Coordinates of C-alpha atoms in Angstrom, one line a residue:
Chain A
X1 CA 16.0 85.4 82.0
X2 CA 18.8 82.4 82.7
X3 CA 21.0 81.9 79.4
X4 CA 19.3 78.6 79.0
X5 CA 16.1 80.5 78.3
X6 CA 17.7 81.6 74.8
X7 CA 20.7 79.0 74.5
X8 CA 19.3 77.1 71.4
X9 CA 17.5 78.1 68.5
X10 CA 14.3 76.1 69.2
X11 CA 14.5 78.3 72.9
X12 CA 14.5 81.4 72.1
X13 CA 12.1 81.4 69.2
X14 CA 9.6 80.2 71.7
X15 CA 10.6 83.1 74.2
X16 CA 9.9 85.4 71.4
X17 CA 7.1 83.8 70.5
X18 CA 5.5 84.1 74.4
X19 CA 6.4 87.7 74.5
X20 CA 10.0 88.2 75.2
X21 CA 11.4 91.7 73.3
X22 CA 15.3 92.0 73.3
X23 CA 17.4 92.0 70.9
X24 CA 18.9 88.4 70.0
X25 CA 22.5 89.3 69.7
X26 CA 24.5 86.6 71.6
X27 CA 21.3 84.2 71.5
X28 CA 21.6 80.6 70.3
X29 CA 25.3 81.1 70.0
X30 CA 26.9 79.4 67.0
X31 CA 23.8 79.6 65.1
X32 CA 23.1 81.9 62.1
X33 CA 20.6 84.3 62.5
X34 CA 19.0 86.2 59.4
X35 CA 17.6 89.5 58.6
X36 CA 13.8 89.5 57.3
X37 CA 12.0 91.4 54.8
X38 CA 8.7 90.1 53.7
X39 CA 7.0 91.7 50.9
X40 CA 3.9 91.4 48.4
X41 CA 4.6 88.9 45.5
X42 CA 4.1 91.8 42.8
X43 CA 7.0 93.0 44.7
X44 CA 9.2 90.0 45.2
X45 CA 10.5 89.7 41.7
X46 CA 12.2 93.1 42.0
X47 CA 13.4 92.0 45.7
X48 CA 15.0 88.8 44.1
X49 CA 16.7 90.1 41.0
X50 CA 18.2 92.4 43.6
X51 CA 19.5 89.9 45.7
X52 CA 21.0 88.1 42.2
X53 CA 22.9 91.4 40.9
X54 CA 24.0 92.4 44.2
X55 CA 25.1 89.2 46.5
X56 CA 27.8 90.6 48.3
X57 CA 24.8 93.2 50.1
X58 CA 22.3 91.0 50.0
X59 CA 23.1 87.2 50.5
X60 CA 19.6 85.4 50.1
X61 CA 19.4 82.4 52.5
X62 CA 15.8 81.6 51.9
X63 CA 12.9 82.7 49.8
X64 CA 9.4 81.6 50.6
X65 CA 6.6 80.2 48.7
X66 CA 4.0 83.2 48.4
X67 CA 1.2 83.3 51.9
X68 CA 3.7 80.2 53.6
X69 CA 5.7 81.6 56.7
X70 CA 7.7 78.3 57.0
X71 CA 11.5 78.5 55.9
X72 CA 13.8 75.3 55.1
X73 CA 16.2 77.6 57.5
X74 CA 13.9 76.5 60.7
X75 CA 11.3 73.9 59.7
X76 CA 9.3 74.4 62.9
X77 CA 9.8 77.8 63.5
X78 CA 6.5 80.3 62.3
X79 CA 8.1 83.7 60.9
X80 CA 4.7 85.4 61.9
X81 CA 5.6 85.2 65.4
X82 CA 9.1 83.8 66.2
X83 CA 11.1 87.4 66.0
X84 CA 11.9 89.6 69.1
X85 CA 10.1 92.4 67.1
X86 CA 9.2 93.6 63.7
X87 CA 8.8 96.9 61.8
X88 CA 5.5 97.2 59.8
X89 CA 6.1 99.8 56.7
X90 CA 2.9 101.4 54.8
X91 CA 4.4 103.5 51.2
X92 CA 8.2 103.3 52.6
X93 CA 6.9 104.8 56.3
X94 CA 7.6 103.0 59.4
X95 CA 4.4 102.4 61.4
X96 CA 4.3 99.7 64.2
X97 CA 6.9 98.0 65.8
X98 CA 5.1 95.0 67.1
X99 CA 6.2 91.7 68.7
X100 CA 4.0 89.4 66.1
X101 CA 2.6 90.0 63.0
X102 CA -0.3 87.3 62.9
X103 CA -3.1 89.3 62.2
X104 CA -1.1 91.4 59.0
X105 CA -0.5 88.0 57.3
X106 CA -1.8 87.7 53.6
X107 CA -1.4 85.3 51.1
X108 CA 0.5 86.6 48.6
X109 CA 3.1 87.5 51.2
X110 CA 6.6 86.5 50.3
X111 CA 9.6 86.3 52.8
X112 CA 13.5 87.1 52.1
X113 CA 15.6 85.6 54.9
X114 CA 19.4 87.5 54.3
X115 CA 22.2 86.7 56.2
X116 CA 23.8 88.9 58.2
X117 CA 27.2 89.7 59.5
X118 CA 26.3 88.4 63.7
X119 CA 27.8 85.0 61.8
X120 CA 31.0 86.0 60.6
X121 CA 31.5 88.1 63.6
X122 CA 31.8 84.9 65.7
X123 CA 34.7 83.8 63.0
X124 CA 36.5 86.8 63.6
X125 CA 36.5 86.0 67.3
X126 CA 37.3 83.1 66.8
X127 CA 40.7 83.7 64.7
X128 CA 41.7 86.2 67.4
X129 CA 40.7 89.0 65.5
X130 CA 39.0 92.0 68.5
X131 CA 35.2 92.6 67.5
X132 CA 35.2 96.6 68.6
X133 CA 31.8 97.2 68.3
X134 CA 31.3 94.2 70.9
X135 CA 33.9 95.2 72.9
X136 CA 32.1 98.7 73.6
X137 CA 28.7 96.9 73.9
X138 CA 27.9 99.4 70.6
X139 CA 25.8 98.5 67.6
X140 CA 28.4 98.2 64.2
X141 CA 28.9 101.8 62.5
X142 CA 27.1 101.5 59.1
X143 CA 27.3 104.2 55.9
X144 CA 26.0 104.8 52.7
X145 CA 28.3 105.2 50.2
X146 CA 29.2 107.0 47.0
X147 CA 28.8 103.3 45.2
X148 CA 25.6 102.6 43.6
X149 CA 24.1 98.9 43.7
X150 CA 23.0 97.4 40.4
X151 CA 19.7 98.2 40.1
X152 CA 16.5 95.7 39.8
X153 CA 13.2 96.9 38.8
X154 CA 11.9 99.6 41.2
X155 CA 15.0 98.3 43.8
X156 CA 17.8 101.1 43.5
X157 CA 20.1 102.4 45.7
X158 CA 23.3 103.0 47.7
X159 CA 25.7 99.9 49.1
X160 CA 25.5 100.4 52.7
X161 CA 28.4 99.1 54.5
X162 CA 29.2 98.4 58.0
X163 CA 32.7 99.3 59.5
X164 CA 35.1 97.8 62.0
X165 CA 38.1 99.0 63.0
X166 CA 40.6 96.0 62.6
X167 CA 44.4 95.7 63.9
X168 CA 46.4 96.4 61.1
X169 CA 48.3 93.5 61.4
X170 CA 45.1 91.2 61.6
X171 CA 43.5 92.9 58.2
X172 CA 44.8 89.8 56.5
X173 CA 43.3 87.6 59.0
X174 CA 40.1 89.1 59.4
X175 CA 40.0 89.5 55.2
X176 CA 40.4 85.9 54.9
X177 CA 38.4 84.3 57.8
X178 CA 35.0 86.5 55.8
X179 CA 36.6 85.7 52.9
X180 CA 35.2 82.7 53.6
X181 CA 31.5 83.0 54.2
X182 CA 29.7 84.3 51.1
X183 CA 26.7 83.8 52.2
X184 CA 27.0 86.1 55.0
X185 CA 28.5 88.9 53.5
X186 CA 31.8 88.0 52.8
X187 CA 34.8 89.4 52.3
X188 CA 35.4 93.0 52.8
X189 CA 34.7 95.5 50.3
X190 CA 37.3 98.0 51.0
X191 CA 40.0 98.6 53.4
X192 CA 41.4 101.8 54.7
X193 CA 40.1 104.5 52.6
X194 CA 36.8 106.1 53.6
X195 CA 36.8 108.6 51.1
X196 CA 37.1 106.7 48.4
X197 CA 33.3 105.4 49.5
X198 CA 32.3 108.8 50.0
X199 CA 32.3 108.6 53.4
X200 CA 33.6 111.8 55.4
X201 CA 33.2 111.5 59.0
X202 CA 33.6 107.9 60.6
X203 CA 32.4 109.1 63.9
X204 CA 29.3 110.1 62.3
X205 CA 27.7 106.9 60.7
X206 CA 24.3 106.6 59.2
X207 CA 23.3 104.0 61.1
X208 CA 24.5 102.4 64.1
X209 CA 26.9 103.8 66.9
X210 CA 30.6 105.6 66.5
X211 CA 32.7 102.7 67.5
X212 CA 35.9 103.6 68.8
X213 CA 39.6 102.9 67.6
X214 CA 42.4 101.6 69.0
X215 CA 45.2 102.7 68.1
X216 CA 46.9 101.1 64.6
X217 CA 43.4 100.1 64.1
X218 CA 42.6 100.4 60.2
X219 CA 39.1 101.1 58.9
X220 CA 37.6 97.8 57.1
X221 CA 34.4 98.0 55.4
X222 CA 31.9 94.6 54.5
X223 CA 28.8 94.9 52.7
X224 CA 25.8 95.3 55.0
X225 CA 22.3 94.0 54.9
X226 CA 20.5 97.3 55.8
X227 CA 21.7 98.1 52.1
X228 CA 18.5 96.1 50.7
X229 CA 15.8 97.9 53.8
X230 CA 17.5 101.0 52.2
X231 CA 16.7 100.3 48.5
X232 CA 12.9 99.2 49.4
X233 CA 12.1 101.5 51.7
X234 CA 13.2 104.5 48.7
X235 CA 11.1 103.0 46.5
X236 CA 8.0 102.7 48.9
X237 CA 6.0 99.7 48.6
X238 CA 2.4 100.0 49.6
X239 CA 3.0 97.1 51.9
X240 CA 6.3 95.3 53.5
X241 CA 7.5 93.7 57.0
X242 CA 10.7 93.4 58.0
X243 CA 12.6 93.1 61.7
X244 CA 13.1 95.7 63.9
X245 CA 17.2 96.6 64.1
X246 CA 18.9 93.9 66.2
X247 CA 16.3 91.9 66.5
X248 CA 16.5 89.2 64.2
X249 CA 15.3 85.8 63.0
X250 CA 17.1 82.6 64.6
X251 CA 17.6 79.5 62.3
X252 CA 18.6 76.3 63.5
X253 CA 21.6 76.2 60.6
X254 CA 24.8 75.9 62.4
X255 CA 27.5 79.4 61.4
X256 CA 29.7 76.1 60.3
X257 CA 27.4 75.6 57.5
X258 CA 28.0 79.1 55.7
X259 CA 31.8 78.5 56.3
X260 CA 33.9 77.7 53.6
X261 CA 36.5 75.0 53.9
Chain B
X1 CA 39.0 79.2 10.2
X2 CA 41.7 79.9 11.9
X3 CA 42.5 79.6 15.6
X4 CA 42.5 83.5 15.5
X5 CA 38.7 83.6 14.4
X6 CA 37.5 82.6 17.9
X7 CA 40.8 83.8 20.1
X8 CA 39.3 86.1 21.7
X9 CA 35.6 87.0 23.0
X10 CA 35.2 89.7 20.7
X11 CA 36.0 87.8 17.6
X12 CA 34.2 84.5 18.8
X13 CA 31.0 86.3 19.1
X14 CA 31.6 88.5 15.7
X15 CA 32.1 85.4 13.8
X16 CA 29.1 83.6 15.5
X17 CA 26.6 86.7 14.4
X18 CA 28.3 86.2 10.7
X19 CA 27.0 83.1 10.5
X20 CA 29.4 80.3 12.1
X21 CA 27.5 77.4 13.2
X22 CA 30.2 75.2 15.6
X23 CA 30.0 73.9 19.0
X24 CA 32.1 76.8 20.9
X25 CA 34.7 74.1 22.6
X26 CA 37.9 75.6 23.3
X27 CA 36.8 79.0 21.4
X28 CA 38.4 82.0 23.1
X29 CA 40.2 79.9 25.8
X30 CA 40.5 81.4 29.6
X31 CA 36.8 83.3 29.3
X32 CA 34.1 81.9 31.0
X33 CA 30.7 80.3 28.8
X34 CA 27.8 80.2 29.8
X35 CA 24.0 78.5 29.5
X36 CA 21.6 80.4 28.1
X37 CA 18.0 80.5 29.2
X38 CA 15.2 83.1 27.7
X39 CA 11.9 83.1 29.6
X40 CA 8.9 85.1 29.1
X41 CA 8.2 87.5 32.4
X42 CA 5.2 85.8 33.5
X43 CA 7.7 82.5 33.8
X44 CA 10.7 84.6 34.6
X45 CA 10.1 84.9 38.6
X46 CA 9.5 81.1 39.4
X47 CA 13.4 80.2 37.2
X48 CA 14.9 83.1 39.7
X49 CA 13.7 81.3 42.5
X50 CA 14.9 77.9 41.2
X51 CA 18.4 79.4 40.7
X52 CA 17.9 80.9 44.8
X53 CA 16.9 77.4 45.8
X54 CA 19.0 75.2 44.0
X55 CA 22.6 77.3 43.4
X56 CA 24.5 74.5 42.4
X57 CA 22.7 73.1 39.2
X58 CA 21.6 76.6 38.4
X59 CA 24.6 79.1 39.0
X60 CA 23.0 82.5 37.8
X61 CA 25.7 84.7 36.5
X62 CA 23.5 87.4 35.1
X63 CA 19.8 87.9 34.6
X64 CA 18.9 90.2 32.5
X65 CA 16.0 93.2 32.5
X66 CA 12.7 92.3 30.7
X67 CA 13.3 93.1 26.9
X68 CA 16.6 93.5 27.1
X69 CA 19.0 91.7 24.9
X70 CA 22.3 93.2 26.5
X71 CA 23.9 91.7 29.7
X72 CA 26.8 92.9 32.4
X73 CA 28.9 89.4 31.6
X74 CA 29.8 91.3 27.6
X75 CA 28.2 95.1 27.3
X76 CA 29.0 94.8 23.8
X77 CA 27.3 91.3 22.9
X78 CA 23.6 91.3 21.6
X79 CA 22.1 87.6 23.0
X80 CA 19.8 87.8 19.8
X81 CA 22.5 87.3 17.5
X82 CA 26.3 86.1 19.4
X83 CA 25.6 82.3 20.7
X84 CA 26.5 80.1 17.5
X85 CA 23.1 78.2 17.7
X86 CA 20.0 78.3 19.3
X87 CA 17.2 76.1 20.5
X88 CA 13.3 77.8 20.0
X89 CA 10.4 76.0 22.1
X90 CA 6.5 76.1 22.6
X91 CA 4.7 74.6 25.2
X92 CA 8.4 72.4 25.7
X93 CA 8.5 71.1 22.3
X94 CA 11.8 71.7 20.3
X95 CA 10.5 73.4 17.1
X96 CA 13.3 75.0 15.6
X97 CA 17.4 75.4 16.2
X98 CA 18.4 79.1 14.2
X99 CA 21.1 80.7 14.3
X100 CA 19.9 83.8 15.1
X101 CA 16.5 84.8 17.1
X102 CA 16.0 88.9 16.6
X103 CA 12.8 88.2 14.6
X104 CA 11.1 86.4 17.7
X105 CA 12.4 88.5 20.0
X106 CA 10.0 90.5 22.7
X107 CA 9.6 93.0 25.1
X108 CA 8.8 90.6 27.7
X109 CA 11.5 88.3 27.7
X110 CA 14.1 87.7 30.5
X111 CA 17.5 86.0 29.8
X112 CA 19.2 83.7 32.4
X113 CA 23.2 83.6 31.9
X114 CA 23.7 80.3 33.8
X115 CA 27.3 79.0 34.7
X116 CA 28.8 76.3 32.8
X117 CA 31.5 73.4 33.5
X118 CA 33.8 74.6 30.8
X119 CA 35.2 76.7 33.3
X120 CA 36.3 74.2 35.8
X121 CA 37.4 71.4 33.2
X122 CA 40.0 74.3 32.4
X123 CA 40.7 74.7 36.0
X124 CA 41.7 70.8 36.7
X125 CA 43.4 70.4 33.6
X126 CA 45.2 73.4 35.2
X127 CA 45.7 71.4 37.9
X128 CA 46.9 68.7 36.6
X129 CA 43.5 66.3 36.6
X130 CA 43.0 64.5 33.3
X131 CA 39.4 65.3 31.6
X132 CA 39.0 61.6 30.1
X133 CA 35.5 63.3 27.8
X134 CA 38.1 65.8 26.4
X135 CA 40.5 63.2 26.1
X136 CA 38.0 61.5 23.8
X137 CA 36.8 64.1 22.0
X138 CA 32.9 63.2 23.6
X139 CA 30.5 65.2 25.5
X140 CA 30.4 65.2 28.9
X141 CA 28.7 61.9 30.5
X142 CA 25.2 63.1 32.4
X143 CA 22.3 61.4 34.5
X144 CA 18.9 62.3 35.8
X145 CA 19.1 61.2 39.4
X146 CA 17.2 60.2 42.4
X147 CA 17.3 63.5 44.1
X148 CA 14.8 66.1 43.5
X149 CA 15.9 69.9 43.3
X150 CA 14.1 71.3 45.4
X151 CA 10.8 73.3 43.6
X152 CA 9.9 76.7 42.3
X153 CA 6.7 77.5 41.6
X154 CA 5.8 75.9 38.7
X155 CA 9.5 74.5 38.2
X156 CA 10.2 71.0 39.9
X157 CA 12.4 68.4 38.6
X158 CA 15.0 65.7 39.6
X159 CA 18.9 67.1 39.9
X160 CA 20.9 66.6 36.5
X161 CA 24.4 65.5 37.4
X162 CA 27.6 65.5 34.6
X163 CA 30.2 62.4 35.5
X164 CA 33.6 62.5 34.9
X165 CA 36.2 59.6 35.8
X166 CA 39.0 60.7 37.5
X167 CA 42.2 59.1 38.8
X168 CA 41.6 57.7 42.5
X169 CA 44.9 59.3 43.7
X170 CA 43.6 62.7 42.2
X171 CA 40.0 62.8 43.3
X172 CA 40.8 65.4 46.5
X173 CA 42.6 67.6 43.9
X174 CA 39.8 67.4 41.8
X175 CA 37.0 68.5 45.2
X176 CA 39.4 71.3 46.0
X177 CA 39.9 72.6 42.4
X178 CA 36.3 72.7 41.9
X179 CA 35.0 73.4 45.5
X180 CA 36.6 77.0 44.5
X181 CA 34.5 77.5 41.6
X182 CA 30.8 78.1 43.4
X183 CA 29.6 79.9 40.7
X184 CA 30.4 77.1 37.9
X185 CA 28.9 74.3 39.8
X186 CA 31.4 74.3 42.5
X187 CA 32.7 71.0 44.6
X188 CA 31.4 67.6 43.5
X189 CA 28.1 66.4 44.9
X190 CA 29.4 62.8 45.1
X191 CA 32.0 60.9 44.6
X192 CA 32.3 56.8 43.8
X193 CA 28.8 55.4 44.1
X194 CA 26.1 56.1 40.9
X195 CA 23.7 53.8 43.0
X196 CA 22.9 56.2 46.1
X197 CA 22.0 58.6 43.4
X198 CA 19.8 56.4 41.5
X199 CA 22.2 55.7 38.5
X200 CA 21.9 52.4 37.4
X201 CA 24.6 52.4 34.7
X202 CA 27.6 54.8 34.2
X203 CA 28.0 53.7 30.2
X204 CA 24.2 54.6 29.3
X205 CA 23.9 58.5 30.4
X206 CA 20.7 60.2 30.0
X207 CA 22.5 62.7 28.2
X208 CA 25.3 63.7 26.3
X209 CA 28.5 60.6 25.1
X210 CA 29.4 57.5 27.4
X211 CA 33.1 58.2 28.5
X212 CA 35.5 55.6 28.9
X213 CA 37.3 55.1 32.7
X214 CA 40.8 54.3 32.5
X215 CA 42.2 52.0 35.0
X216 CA 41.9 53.4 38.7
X217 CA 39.7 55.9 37.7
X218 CA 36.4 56.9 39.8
X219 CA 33.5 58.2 39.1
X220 CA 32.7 61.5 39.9
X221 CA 29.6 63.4 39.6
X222 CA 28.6 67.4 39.6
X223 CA 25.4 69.2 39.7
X224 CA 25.0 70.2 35.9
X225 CA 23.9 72.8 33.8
X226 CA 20.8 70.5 32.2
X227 CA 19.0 70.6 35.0
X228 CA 17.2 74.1 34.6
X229 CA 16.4 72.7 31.1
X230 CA 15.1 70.0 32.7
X231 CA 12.6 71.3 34.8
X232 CA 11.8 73.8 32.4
X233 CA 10.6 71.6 29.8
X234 CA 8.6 69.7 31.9
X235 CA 6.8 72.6 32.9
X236 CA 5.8 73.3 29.3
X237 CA 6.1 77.3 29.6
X238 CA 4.4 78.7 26.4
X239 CA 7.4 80.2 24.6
X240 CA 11.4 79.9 25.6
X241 CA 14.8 80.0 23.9
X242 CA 17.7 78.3 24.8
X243 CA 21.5 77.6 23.8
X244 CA 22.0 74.7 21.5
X245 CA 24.0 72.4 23.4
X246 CA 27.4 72.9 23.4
X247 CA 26.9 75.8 21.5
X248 CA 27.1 78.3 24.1
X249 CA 27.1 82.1 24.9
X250 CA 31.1 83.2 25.4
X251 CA 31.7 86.1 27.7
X252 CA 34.3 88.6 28.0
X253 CA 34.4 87.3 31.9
X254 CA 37.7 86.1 32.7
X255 CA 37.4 81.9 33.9
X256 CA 39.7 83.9 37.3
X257 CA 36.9 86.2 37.7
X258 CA 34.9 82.5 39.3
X259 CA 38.2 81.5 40.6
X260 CA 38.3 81.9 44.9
X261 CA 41.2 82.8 46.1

């Protein structure tokens, strides 16, 4: 694979699409890409009124018209077949991971494209503030907390957040460059104190990897989208796709475009 | 009445349930109003997904559960009874404006709490912009326009802007000012020229007062409130309250709470 193969949007969808399975972190660079959950439409209210009472977890990008799997996020692109990989869930339990979901599509299947924190990660970067869990070549460490999410419906759950360990004198820096980009996240949540989220042992995340500190690197914590897969998957729909971990959905919206000025 | 009737939240809404039928202008100053919209379920999915699809006419601050006539933005404010007026209809006909709408409430309705441009008109009068329609003691100039929101199941409709003329030397103050209040409306959609949005004529608006301009003044126009209305009603759903205009639910939110930092 040259870096061309994957450089723009419209080029790596259609590597996905013929077949290629890696995970899209540093694809299309500069582009947002967006987590995907896709659900039954007796489900997708619940899934919605989440997304309104808790934006900071769950910032909704897109929401489709029920059977369509077109999104104004990539007007060409087919969200049947355009992801590296996908997870299939029957009643909550993970069971396929394939590389197209064609033959599952229904029509009264609705799909949530959330965005995720790959797009303020590059504004970090780029206001000289060190991505650790890059650096190390390590997926983000992610917990569940002690905070509860507002509730919606059958949706209920724990805000999941994702940590980086941040320079303490670039907390500022990094709090205001996400600050910035509400639609992917945000701001941070907390800074410093992972007890007071309930959290006991950093090096032992939920999710993720242990992601190592520096030293005068401060814990800072943002609101992660694997806080909504978390609330679905406890309440166990009979039926829901979403992607497979790192491997998410490319949209040809520039990371400019969820930047505040 | 006295200024101390409606000087706070509390005592706005307490005099509104006893009966006080006014316009709720400059009543309990510094907390945020908001729109009021009261669908039955069945409609209740296709307004959330207008408000996904089109955040800046329809900023949703809350959305309440089904039934449910309490909401996070005052814990201690019943919707049925604590807006000074409200507007009933059936199959998008007006046919009543109470004060008060217990006896027709039902387990199956949803209320929308949608941001309103109170908020920012304190904001630039903060700042030091002139707000000519308060100046005049008028309601707030607005136009259907040319560009359609974009739809929501059975919700479609053309994009509702409010006009206000402000002072040419003044108009980036006013972007900025505004452009930090996403959740009331946020920056301006355009700024000088009614014709590339359709308007023929700034002194006839489609709703609300014409406003005068003073010399050097521009016009300048924000997605508004009306438009959910808009679309609603031309959907003709079966049964639906609303907030009389101008008349509208106060909340014990803080207008900072909206503010960005």
């Amino acid at each position: 694979m040259t870096p061309a193969d994957t450089a723009t949007p419209t080029a790596a969808r259609s590597r996905y699409r013929d077949g290629l399975v890696v995970p899209s972190t540093g694809h299309a660079p500069g582009f947002t890409q967006a987590n995907l959950v896709v659900l039954p439409r007796d489900w997708a209210y619940d899934m919605l009124l989440f997304g309104q009472r808790n934006p900071r977890p769950v910032p909704l990008l897109d929401v489709t018209d029920a059977g369509s799997y077109r999104t104004v996020l990539a007007p060409d692109a087919d969200l049947r077949t355009d992801l590296p990989k996908y997870r299939v869930w029957r009643d909550g339990e993970l069971v396929d991971e394939p590389a197209d979901v064609t033959g599952l599509w229904r029509d009264d299947l609705v799909s949530f494209l959330i965005g995720c924190s790959f797009s303020f990660e590059t504004a970090l970067l780029e206001a000289g503030v060190p991505v650790r869990n890059l650096e190390q070549g390590r997926n983000v460490s992610m917990y569940r907390t002690s905070v509860d999410c507002r509730p919606a419906g059958r949706l209920a759950g724990p805000l999941v957040v994702s940590m980086r360990p941040i320079p303490a004198a670039l907390v500022p820096a990094a709090v205001q460059v996400t600050g910035r980009m509400p639609q992917v996240h945000g701001a941070p949540v907390h800074v410093g104190d992972p007890a007071s989220l309930g959290i006991d042992a950093l090096d032992r995340p939920d999710f993720g990897d242990p992601v190592e500190f520096a030293p005068g690197d401060v814990p800072v914590f943002w609101a992660c989208g694997v806080t909504p897969q978390a609330a679905l998957m406890g309440s166990r729909p009979p039926f829901a796709i979403t992607h497979a971990p790192g491997h998410m959905f490319v949209t040809d919206v520039p990371d400019q475009e969820y930047r505040q000025l």
